[in-house]
Every structure is written in C-alpha cells, then in structure tokens.
Short mmCIF file of C-alpha atoms in Angstrom, two decimals:
data_model
loop_
_atom_site.label_atom_id
_atom_site.label_comp_id
_atom_site.label_asym_id
_atom_site.label_seq_id
_atom_site.Cartn_x
_atom_site.Cartn_y
_atom_site.Cartn_z
CA MET A 21 96.83 75.43 90.93
CA GLU A 22 98.60 74.62 94.22
CA LEU A 23 101.86 75.86 92.68
CA TYR A 24 100.38 79.28 92.09
CA ASP A 25 99.09 79.43 95.67
CA ASP A 26 102.71 79.31 96.86
CA PHE A 27 104.15 81.85 94.50
CA ILE A 28 103.36 85.32 93.22
CA GLY A 29 104.05 86.46 89.67
CA VAL A 30 104.66 90.15 88.99
CA PHE A 31 105.01 91.97 85.69
CA CYS A 32 106.59 95.40 85.47
CA PHE A 33 105.44 97.18 82.31
CA GLY A 34 105.61 93.83 80.55
CA ILE A 35 108.85 92.68 82.21
CA LEU A 36 108.50 89.53 84.29
CA ILE A 37 109.83 89.94 87.80
CA MET A 38 109.30 86.18 88.23
CA LEU A 39 108.07 84.12 91.18
CA PHE A 40 108.95 83.75 94.80
CA LYS A 41 107.70 82.16 98.00
CA LYS A 42 105.70 84.18 100.47
CA LEU A 43 105.90 84.18 104.27
CA ALA A 44 102.12 84.20 104.42
CA ASP A 45 102.05 80.68 102.94
CA GLU A 46 104.68 79.22 105.27
CA ASP A 47 104.24 77.37 108.57
CA VAL A 48 107.00 78.74 110.79
CA SER A 49 105.75 77.37 114.13
CA GLY A 50 108.61 76.30 116.36
CA LYS A 51 111.20 77.74 113.98
CA THR A 52 113.63 80.65 114.17
CA VAL A 53 112.99 83.23 111.49
CA VAL A 54 115.60 85.74 110.33
CA ILE A 55 113.80 88.80 108.99
CA ARG A 56 115.58 91.55 107.09
CA VAL A 57 113.53 94.72 107.54
CA ASP A 58 114.03 98.37 106.68
CA MET A 59 113.88 100.20 109.98
CA ASN A 60 116.20 102.97 108.80
CA VAL A 61 114.34 105.65 110.78
CA PRO A 62 115.38 109.26 111.45
CA ILE A 63 116.89 109.63 114.94
CA LYS A 64 117.76 112.89 116.61
CA ASP A 65 119.55 113.00 119.97
CA GLY A 66 118.85 109.34 120.46
CA VAL A 67 115.08 109.78 119.91
CA ILE A 68 113.22 108.39 116.89
CA VAL A 69 111.56 111.20 114.97
CA ASP A 70 109.31 109.08 112.76
CA ASP A 71 108.63 105.37 113.36
CA THR A 72 106.68 104.73 110.12
CA ARG A 73 109.16 102.19 108.83
CA ILE A 74 109.11 100.29 112.09
CA ARG A 75 105.33 100.11 112.03
CA ALA A 76 105.40 99.01 108.39
CA SER A 77 107.49 95.98 109.36
CA LEU A 78 105.25 94.76 112.13
CA ALA A 79 102.98 92.46 110.11
CA SER A 80 105.65 89.89 109.26
CA ILE A 81 107.11 89.85 112.76
CA ARG A 82 103.69 89.46 114.39
CA TYR A 83 102.79 86.68 111.95
CA CYS A 84 105.85 84.74 113.09
CA LEU A 85 105.25 85.37 116.76
CA GLN A 86 101.61 84.28 116.49
CA GLN A 87 102.82 80.96 115.15
CA GLY A 88 105.23 80.55 118.05
CA ALA A 89 108.42 81.28 116.08
CA ALA A 90 111.46 83.09 117.43
CA VAL A 91 112.53 86.10 115.39
CA VAL A 92 115.96 87.62 114.61
CA VAL A 93 115.60 91.09 113.17
CA LEU A 94 118.19 92.60 110.82
CA THR A 95 118.16 96.24 109.69
CA HIS A 96 120.48 98.95 108.55
CA LEU A 97 120.55 102.43 110.04
CA GLY A 98 122.06 105.48 108.41
CA ARG A 99 125.26 105.26 106.35
CA PRO A 100 127.97 104.10 108.73
CA LYS A 101 131.47 103.02 107.79
CA ALA A 102 131.82 99.25 108.00
CA GLY A 103 133.92 98.16 110.94
CA VAL A 104 133.89 101.57 112.52
CA PRO A 105 130.91 101.76 114.91
CA LYS A 106 129.83 105.09 116.29
CA ALA A 107 127.16 105.91 118.85
CA GLU A 108 124.78 107.28 116.22
CA ASP A 109 124.97 103.95 114.38
CA SER A 110 123.38 101.96 117.23
CA VAL A 111 120.06 100.27 116.59
CA VAL A 112 119.25 100.26 120.34
CA PRO A 113 116.60 103.02 119.95
CA VAL A 114 115.05 101.00 117.14
CA ALA A 115 114.92 97.85 119.26
CA GLN A 116 113.38 99.75 122.11
CA ARG A 117 110.64 101.22 119.91
CA LEU A 118 109.95 97.88 118.29
CA GLY A 119 109.68 96.32 121.75
CA GLU A 120 107.14 98.99 122.76
CA LEU A 121 105.02 98.24 119.71
CA LEU A 122 105.23 94.47 120.27
CA GLY A 123 104.81 94.67 124.05
CA GLN A 124 107.99 92.85 124.87
CA SER A 125 111.66 93.49 125.60
CA ILE A 126 114.05 93.19 122.63
CA ARG A 127 117.78 92.93 123.16
CA VAL A 128 120.47 93.71 120.65
CA VAL A 129 122.83 90.73 120.28
CA GLU A 130 126.33 92.22 119.83
CA ASP A 131 128.31 88.97 119.78
CA TRP A 132 126.03 87.02 117.47
CA ARG A 133 128.84 85.60 115.29
CA GLU A 134 130.81 84.25 118.23
CA HIS A 135 127.79 83.05 120.24
CA LYS A 136 124.69 82.11 118.28
CA PRO A 137 121.66 83.29 120.26
CA GLN A 138 119.52 80.53 121.70
CA LEU A 139 115.97 81.79 121.49
CA GLN A 140 112.69 80.79 123.05
CA ALA A 141 109.44 80.62 121.13
CA ALA A 142 107.97 84.09 120.49
CA GLU A 143 111.26 85.79 121.52
CA VAL A 144 112.60 88.65 119.38
CA VAL A 145 116.19 89.81 119.22
CA MET A 146 117.90 92.31 116.93
CA LEU A 147 121.39 92.25 115.42
CA PRO A 148 123.53 95.39 115.42
CA ASN A 149 123.38 97.69 112.37
CA VAL A 150 124.09 95.32 109.44
CA ARG A 151 126.01 98.00 107.49
CA LEU A 152 128.67 97.99 110.23
CA ASN A 153 129.54 94.47 109.14
CA VAL A 154 132.55 94.25 106.80
CA GLY A 155 131.28 92.65 103.60
CA GLU A 156 127.65 93.71 103.92
CA LYS A 157 127.67 96.18 101.06
CA GLU A 158 129.91 93.86 99.00
CA ASN A 159 127.28 91.09 99.17
CA ASP A 160 129.82 88.82 100.88
CA HIS A 161 128.82 85.17 100.88
CA ALA A 162 130.59 84.32 104.17
CA LEU A 163 128.72 87.06 105.96
CA ALA A 164 125.48 85.95 104.30
CA ALA A 165 126.09 82.39 105.48
CA ALA A 166 126.53 83.68 109.05
CA TYR A 167 123.16 85.47 108.80
CA ALA A 168 121.47 82.35 107.42
CA ALA A 169 122.90 80.14 110.17
CA LEU A 170 120.94 82.06 112.76
CA GLY A 171 117.61 80.54 111.73
CA ASP A 172 115.55 78.06 109.81
CA VAL A 173 113.84 80.57 107.54
CA TYR A 174 115.06 83.80 105.94
CA VAL A 175 112.50 86.50 105.18
CA ASN A 176 113.18 89.62 103.16
CA ASP A 177 110.74 92.32 104.12
CA ALA A 178 112.87 95.33 103.20
CA PHE A 179 111.50 96.72 99.94
CA GLY A 180 113.39 99.99 100.47
CA THR A 181 116.69 98.10 99.94
CA ALA A 182 115.49 95.63 97.33
CA HIS A 183 117.45 97.42 94.63
CA ARG A 184 120.72 96.75 96.42
CA ALA A 185 122.68 93.50 96.25
CA GLU A 186 123.97 93.25 99.81
CA ALA A 187 124.73 90.29 102.07
CA SER A 188 121.56 90.67 104.13
CA THR A 189 119.30 91.23 101.13
CA ALA A 190 120.69 89.08 98.30
CA ALA A 191 123.47 86.58 99.10
CA VAL A 192 121.72 85.31 102.21
CA ALA A 193 118.75 84.13 100.17
CA ALA A 194 120.99 81.72 98.31
CA VAL A 195 122.21 79.95 101.43
CA ALA A 196 119.28 80.07 103.81
CA PRO A 197 117.36 76.81 104.38
CA LEU A 198 114.22 78.56 103.15
CA ALA A 199 113.95 82.06 101.64
CA CYS A 200 110.71 83.99 101.16
CA ALA A 201 109.18 87.43 100.90
CA GLY A 202 107.60 89.09 103.92
CA MET A 203 104.22 90.74 104.14
CA LEU A 204 105.49 94.22 103.34
CA LEU A 205 107.67 93.20 100.36
CA THR A 206 104.84 91.16 98.92
CA ALA A 207 102.34 94.02 99.39
CA GLU A 208 104.74 96.48 97.74
CA LEU A 209 105.25 94.36 94.65
CA GLU A 210 101.54 93.59 94.35
CA ALA A 211 100.66 97.29 94.58
CA LEU A 212 103.31 98.33 92.07
CA SER A 213 102.27 95.61 89.66
CA HIS A 214 98.65 96.77 89.99
CA ALA A 215 99.78 100.24 88.92
CA VAL A 216 101.95 99.13 86.02
CA GLN A 217 100.59 95.83 84.71
CA ASN A 218 98.03 96.77 82.11
CA PRO A 219 97.01 99.91 84.02
CA GLN A 220 93.75 101.67 83.26
CA ALA A 221 94.28 104.66 81.00
CA PRO A 222 94.83 107.52 81.13
CA VAL A 223 98.01 106.89 83.14
CA VAL A 224 99.65 109.92 84.78
CA ALA A 225 103.16 109.85 86.20
CA ILE A 226 104.47 112.66 88.38
CA VAL A 227 108.26 112.91 88.75
CA GLY A 228 109.59 115.77 90.80
CA GLY A 229 113.03 116.54 92.12
CA SER A 230 115.98 118.82 91.85
CA LYS A 231 117.84 117.20 88.95
CA VAL A 232 117.03 115.54 85.64
CA SER A 233 120.33 113.67 85.84
CA THR A 234 119.24 111.62 88.88
CA LYS A 235 115.99 110.60 87.24
CA LEU A 236 116.83 110.67 83.54
CA THR A 237 116.46 106.94 82.95
CA ILE A 238 113.08 106.78 84.76
CA LEU A 239 111.83 109.74 82.75
CA GLU A 240 112.88 108.07 79.49
CA SER A 241 111.27 104.81 80.56
CA LEU A 242 107.99 106.40 81.68
CA ALA A 243 107.76 108.37 78.45
CA ASP A 244 107.18 105.05 76.68
CA LYS A 245 104.43 103.94 79.03
CA VAL A 246 102.29 106.79 80.32
CA ASP A 247 99.81 109.20 78.75
CA TYR A 248 100.91 112.24 80.77
CA LEU A 249 104.30 112.82 82.31
CA ILE A 250 104.33 115.62 84.85
CA VAL A 251 107.72 116.97 85.88
CA GLY A 252 108.30 119.23 88.84
CA GLY A 253 110.99 121.16 90.71
CA GLY A 254 114.37 121.55 89.09
CA ILE A 255 113.44 118.88 86.54
CA ALA A 256 110.63 121.08 85.26
CA ASN A 257 113.03 124.03 84.96
CA THR A 258 115.33 122.02 82.73
CA PHE A 259 112.36 121.15 80.51
CA LEU A 260 111.36 124.83 80.37
CA LEU A 261 114.89 125.61 79.21
CA ALA A 262 114.39 123.00 76.47
CA GLN A 263 111.38 125.00 75.26
CA GLY A 264 113.46 128.16 75.15
CA VAL A 265 111.99 129.66 78.32
CA SER A 266 114.33 131.60 80.63
CA VAL A 267 114.32 130.33 84.22
CA GLY A 268 116.54 133.00 85.72
CA GLN A 269 118.59 131.77 88.69
CA SER A 270 116.40 128.68 89.14
CA LEU A 271 117.91 125.25 89.69
CA ALA A 272 118.29 123.60 86.29
CA GLU A 273 120.72 121.54 84.17
CA PRO A 274 121.41 123.26 80.86
CA ASP A 275 123.62 120.35 79.73
CA LEU A 276 120.61 118.06 79.75
CA VAL A 277 118.34 120.26 77.67
CA GLU A 278 118.75 117.99 74.64
CA ASN A 279 117.76 114.96 76.72
CA ALA A 280 114.66 116.82 77.81
CA ARG A 281 113.82 117.64 74.21
CA GLN A 282 114.17 114.00 73.23
CA ILE A 283 111.78 112.95 76.02
CA MET A 284 109.26 115.59 74.95
CA ALA A 285 109.52 114.41 71.34
CA LYS A 286 108.96 110.82 72.41
CA MET A 287 105.81 111.78 74.33
CA ALA A 288 104.51 113.93 71.45
CA ALA A 289 105.11 111.11 68.91
CA LYS A 290 102.76 108.81 70.83
CA GLY A 291 100.13 111.47 71.44
CA GLY A 292 101.11 111.98 75.08
CA ASP A 293 101.95 115.22 76.82
CA ILE A 294 104.39 116.73 79.33
CA PRO A 295 102.34 119.63 80.77
CA LEU A 296 104.88 122.25 81.79
CA PRO A 297 103.89 125.18 84.02
CA THR A 298 102.53 128.31 82.42
CA ASP A 299 102.77 130.32 85.62
CA VAL A 300 105.19 129.99 88.50
CA VAL A 301 105.93 131.30 91.97
CA VAL A 302 109.29 133.01 92.18
CA ALA A 303 111.57 134.58 94.80
CA LYS A 304 114.93 136.35 94.80
CA ARG A 305 116.43 134.01 97.43
CA PHE A 306 115.95 130.42 98.51
CA ALA A 307 114.54 131.11 101.96
CA ALA A 308 111.34 130.41 103.84
CA ASP A 309 110.75 134.10 104.62
CA GLU A 310 111.52 135.39 101.16
CA PRO A 311 108.55 137.24 99.52
CA ALA A 312 106.84 135.15 96.85
CA GLU A 313 105.54 136.46 93.54
CA ILE A 314 103.37 134.76 90.92
CA LYS A 315 104.53 135.30 87.35
CA ASN A 316 103.84 134.02 83.86
CA VAL A 317 106.74 131.82 82.83
CA ALA A 318 107.57 134.26 80.05
CA ASP A 319 108.10 137.00 82.64
CA VAL A 320 110.68 135.26 84.85
CA ALA A 321 113.50 137.75 85.49
CA THR A 322 117.18 136.95 85.30
CA ASP A 323 117.50 137.17 89.12
CA ASP A 324 114.32 135.13 89.86
CA MET A 325 114.27 131.62 91.34
CA ILE A 326 111.29 129.40 90.43
CA LEU A 327 110.26 127.65 93.67
CA ASP A 328 106.73 126.46 92.86
CA ILE A 329 104.19 126.17 90.09
CA GLY A 330 101.57 128.88 89.91
CA PRO A 331 97.84 128.56 90.72
CA GLN A 332 96.83 128.31 87.04
CA SER A 333 99.26 125.45 86.44
CA ALA A 334 98.21 123.77 89.70
CA GLN A 335 94.56 123.78 88.68
CA ARG A 336 95.45 122.37 85.26
CA LEU A 337 97.22 119.43 86.94
CA ALA A 338 94.30 118.99 89.33
CA GLN A 339 91.94 118.54 86.38
CA MET A 340 94.32 115.92 84.95
CA MET A 341 94.18 114.01 88.25
CA LYS A 342 90.39 114.09 88.12
CA ALA A 343 90.40 112.51 84.67
CA ALA A 344 93.16 109.99 85.39
CA LYS A 345 92.59 106.28 86.03
CA THR A 346 96.12 105.43 87.23
CA ILE A 347 98.49 107.81 89.02
CA VAL A 348 102.14 107.16 89.94
CA TRP A 349 103.67 109.88 92.09
CA ASN A 350 107.33 110.44 92.98
CA GLY A 351 108.43 113.92 93.99
CA PRO A 352 106.87 117.31 94.79
CA VAL A 353 106.34 120.07 92.21
CA GLY A 354 107.75 122.84 94.45
CA VAL A 355 109.59 123.63 97.67
CA PHE A 356 106.68 122.46 99.79
CA GLU A 357 108.76 122.72 102.96
CA PHE A 358 108.37 126.52 102.74
CA ALA A 359 104.74 127.68 103.31
CA SER A 360 104.97 130.32 100.59
CA PHE A 361 105.95 127.75 98.00
CA ALA A 362 103.85 124.79 99.07
CA GLN A 363 100.57 125.53 97.31
CA GLY A 364 101.35 123.74 94.03
CA THR A 365 102.26 120.48 95.76
CA GLU A 366 99.30 120.84 98.13
CA VAL A 367 96.81 121.30 95.31
CA LEU A 368 98.28 118.30 93.49
CA ALA A 369 98.22 116.12 96.63
CA GLU A 370 94.58 116.98 97.34
CA ALA A 371 93.65 116.34 93.68
CA ILE A 372 95.27 112.90 93.79
CA ALA A 373 93.49 112.16 97.04
CA GLN A 374 90.14 113.13 95.56
CA SER A 375 90.68 111.30 92.30
CA GLU A 376 88.97 108.00 91.65
CA ALA A 377 92.19 106.72 90.02
CA TYR A 378 94.35 104.00 91.52
CA SER A 379 97.21 106.00 92.99
CA ILE A 380 100.58 104.87 94.25
CA ALA A 381 103.21 107.17 95.78
CA GLY A 382 106.76 106.63 96.84
CA GLY A 383 109.95 108.46 97.83
CA GLY A 384 110.93 110.30 100.97
CA ASP A 385 109.88 113.81 99.87
CA THR A 386 106.63 112.49 98.51
CA LEU A 387 105.77 110.75 101.76
CA ALA A 388 106.62 113.87 103.69
CA ALA A 389 104.31 115.93 101.48
CA ILE A 390 101.51 113.38 101.84
CA ALA A 391 101.81 113.57 105.62
CA GLN A 392 102.08 117.36 105.65
CA PHE A 393 98.91 117.80 103.66
CA GLY A 394 96.94 115.12 105.47
CA VAL A 395 96.05 112.87 102.55
CA THR A 396 97.69 109.66 103.72
CA ASP A 397 94.45 107.70 103.96
CA ASP A 398 93.31 108.78 100.46
CA ILE A 399 96.28 107.44 98.48
CA SER A 400 95.61 103.91 97.23
CA TYR A 401 99.09 102.69 98.20
CA ILE A 402 102.09 104.43 99.77
CA SER A 403 105.38 102.72 99.02
CA THR A 404 108.14 102.61 101.62
CA GLY A 405 110.80 102.59 98.91
CA GLY A 406 112.57 105.41 97.15
CA GLY A 407 115.26 104.01 94.85
CA ALA A 408 113.59 100.60 94.72
CA PHE A 409 110.29 102.26 93.81
CA LEU A 410 111.87 104.08 90.88
CA GLU A 411 113.88 101.13 89.68
CA PHE A 412 110.81 98.89 89.72
CA LEU A 413 108.88 101.43 87.60
CA GLU A 414 111.82 101.66 85.24
CA GLY A 415 111.66 97.91 84.71
CA LYS A 416 114.99 97.09 86.28
CA THR A 417 115.55 93.79 88.08
CA LEU A 418 115.63 94.25 91.86
CA PRO A 419 118.54 92.09 93.16
CA ALA A 420 116.83 91.19 96.38
CA VAL A 421 113.70 90.03 94.55
CA ALA A 422 115.83 88.15 91.98
CA ALA A 423 117.56 86.34 94.87
CA LEU A 424 114.22 85.15 96.24
CA THR A 425 113.13 84.14 92.73
CA ALA A 426 116.26 82.02 92.27
CA ARG A 427 115.29 80.01 95.38
CA ALA A 428 111.74 79.48 94.16
#
C-alpha cells in the first residue's frame, strides 16, 4: 500500500492517465524547488486586473517555504515572441503581487543562465517570462536541462498549460533530479476524475462558445459519455441549422451542419438528448445597447441575431440541472457580457449552483460568468484550465502529465 500513498491514479472516461509523484508526499526541507506555475494573469497599464491564478498557485509555494525550501518560480505571461522581449512581457508585476501575498520581496532573476542564483532557505525568486526563451515552445531539451539545474526538485503546478509539450512543462520533467505534481495540478486531476470516472447519472455537459469547429472533437467525445449535451452560443445556432431552423444573421457554421446532425444522431441512438432552445433573445446588431426581443425559434427573422436563449429554454435547462447528478460546464449559452443578453447564462449558473449534483466548471468565459453571477462558492470545483480542461474531458493525453508519469 505504500506505493499507492506516493502516487495518484486517474482515469478519464475509462482512459488511464497513469501515475505520478505528488509534492504533498515529498520532503523538500533544505532543498531548492523549481515550480512551474500558471500565473498568466491579465495586466492593464502595468496593473494586474485579476490575481486569481496567482492565488491558485500559493499552496505549493507555501508548502515548500514551510519546510524551509528555497523556491524558483517559472511562469509564462501573454503570447510574446521568443527572444524579443517587450515591456508588456515582463513578469515584474506578477512577482510583486506574489510577494505581497507571501509577505516577502521577490526578485526577478534576469541572468539566471549565466549566473545560477544562490538562494537562502525560504527565499523565493522568479525567472523572466519563460516564453521569451528560445526553445520553450519547441520543448527544447537543452533549455529544459537549464531549468532543472536550478534546483533539486521540479514541480509542475500549471494545469492550464498541461496540454502543451513545452520545455518548462514537459522536457524538464525528464531531466530533473525529482519531478512531481504540485497541489493545484493534483487537485485539478482529482476533481476532473471525480466528474468523469464512473460519474453518477444523469450526467449533463454544457458546451458553449462561438464555433462548433473549435469544439467539434469534444462534442463528439461527450456524446458518447453523457446523458444530456447542452450546446450554447454559436454552437447552438449551428445545431439549430441542422434541424432546419433559420437563424437569420446569427453566428453559425453551415459547413458543419452534417457534423451536428451526426452528433445528434449519436445522442439519440443511446437515448440521450441535445436540448436545443425553443425560444431565443434576438437583436438586429451585436451591441450592448441594442434592443432585445424574445422570439420563438421558428419566428427568427432573416436580419435577426440570436444572442441568448429565451426564458422558456432557460427554465427547461434549470430543471435539468435540478435533476442532474454530475454537471460539467464549459462555456456560456449567450452573450452574458451584455446585460440584455445575460439572463440565459445567469439562470443556468444559478441552477447549477443550487443543484445537488457534483459540478465542475472550466474555461475563461465560464469563470467570468461564474464570478459575474456570484456563484463561485456553490460550484463543486472550478478548474483553472481552458484547453487542458477540454482535452482531459476528451480523453487526450496531457503531455505535462505524461512527462511526470514517465518519471514515476
């Protein structure tokens, strides 16, 4: 049994994600720990707009500090061009905010490759934006070795980038003296496995977004595994087209109508359902101040734009949330950023919050909606990942997790 105390096994809809070491089981006292986090936070005019991702990474860092370890923090920020640093690519604001939360000063070590930082116990430093390093996105092994050489232990705590094979998330795990998963990464995988490993039925998945094409594979995968598949936004419009319903000037993808029909047929064959809206909220322009009108889907005019589901459809979905036992949520069902078109997503969010089901939500727009409607504390687990969240649900191997598994 001791072996199983050191590793965690995770299944994704029957697919084994395998085993890996956990930071929580390691003694790092007196060691230097290199932690890859996801502190890719929004910054405007040098000021952090939302520090959620920084706060989410604190548990692993504090664990190391409490044991007297020194910590080297690695993160990416934005989408910079490697080798071409710009002012907006600097992680200095991130280091400052992290220092405030930890109650200590944190310096950014610019010349870390030429001069390896010599750290004291409980000291924290940060490297510059890792995506400025040539070879980072290419998963370069020489760069990974340079990261690993900074410490005695490598910790991956960046679930949001776990679906990317990069030098600081994948290759480094192969060359570090010890590689393990941090508190956040472990919690993410445990929560996701809880939602998808033999979940309690009925299982409801909500997938919203502008395009079917960006989420086609996850829709096809979920159709095999859930009882109800709710689609929202432009995705729902494409499915309405597949049923022969006119969507006017709404965002949709006519070339994927056949794919939508195949997904609906797959759900119907197993006795599942894709509950499409029967009423919608439309406008003539995509604007916050544009007058909104509720219509039956059959009455959508050629110059209408569907920007939300109607109240009848929202209540139908709310009843489904009440009956559900497991809920997976990724994406809003309307343009919730505009007050006139936010009611559908708000009703859905509140229904999920009030449901007794185990609920897990992920994706940037979803997290924004959860915060906007004040239901954060009522969702069973909120994932920090977007692409990683979806790829896990789809059953794909996450390269960063596979790298940790290989070392186990």
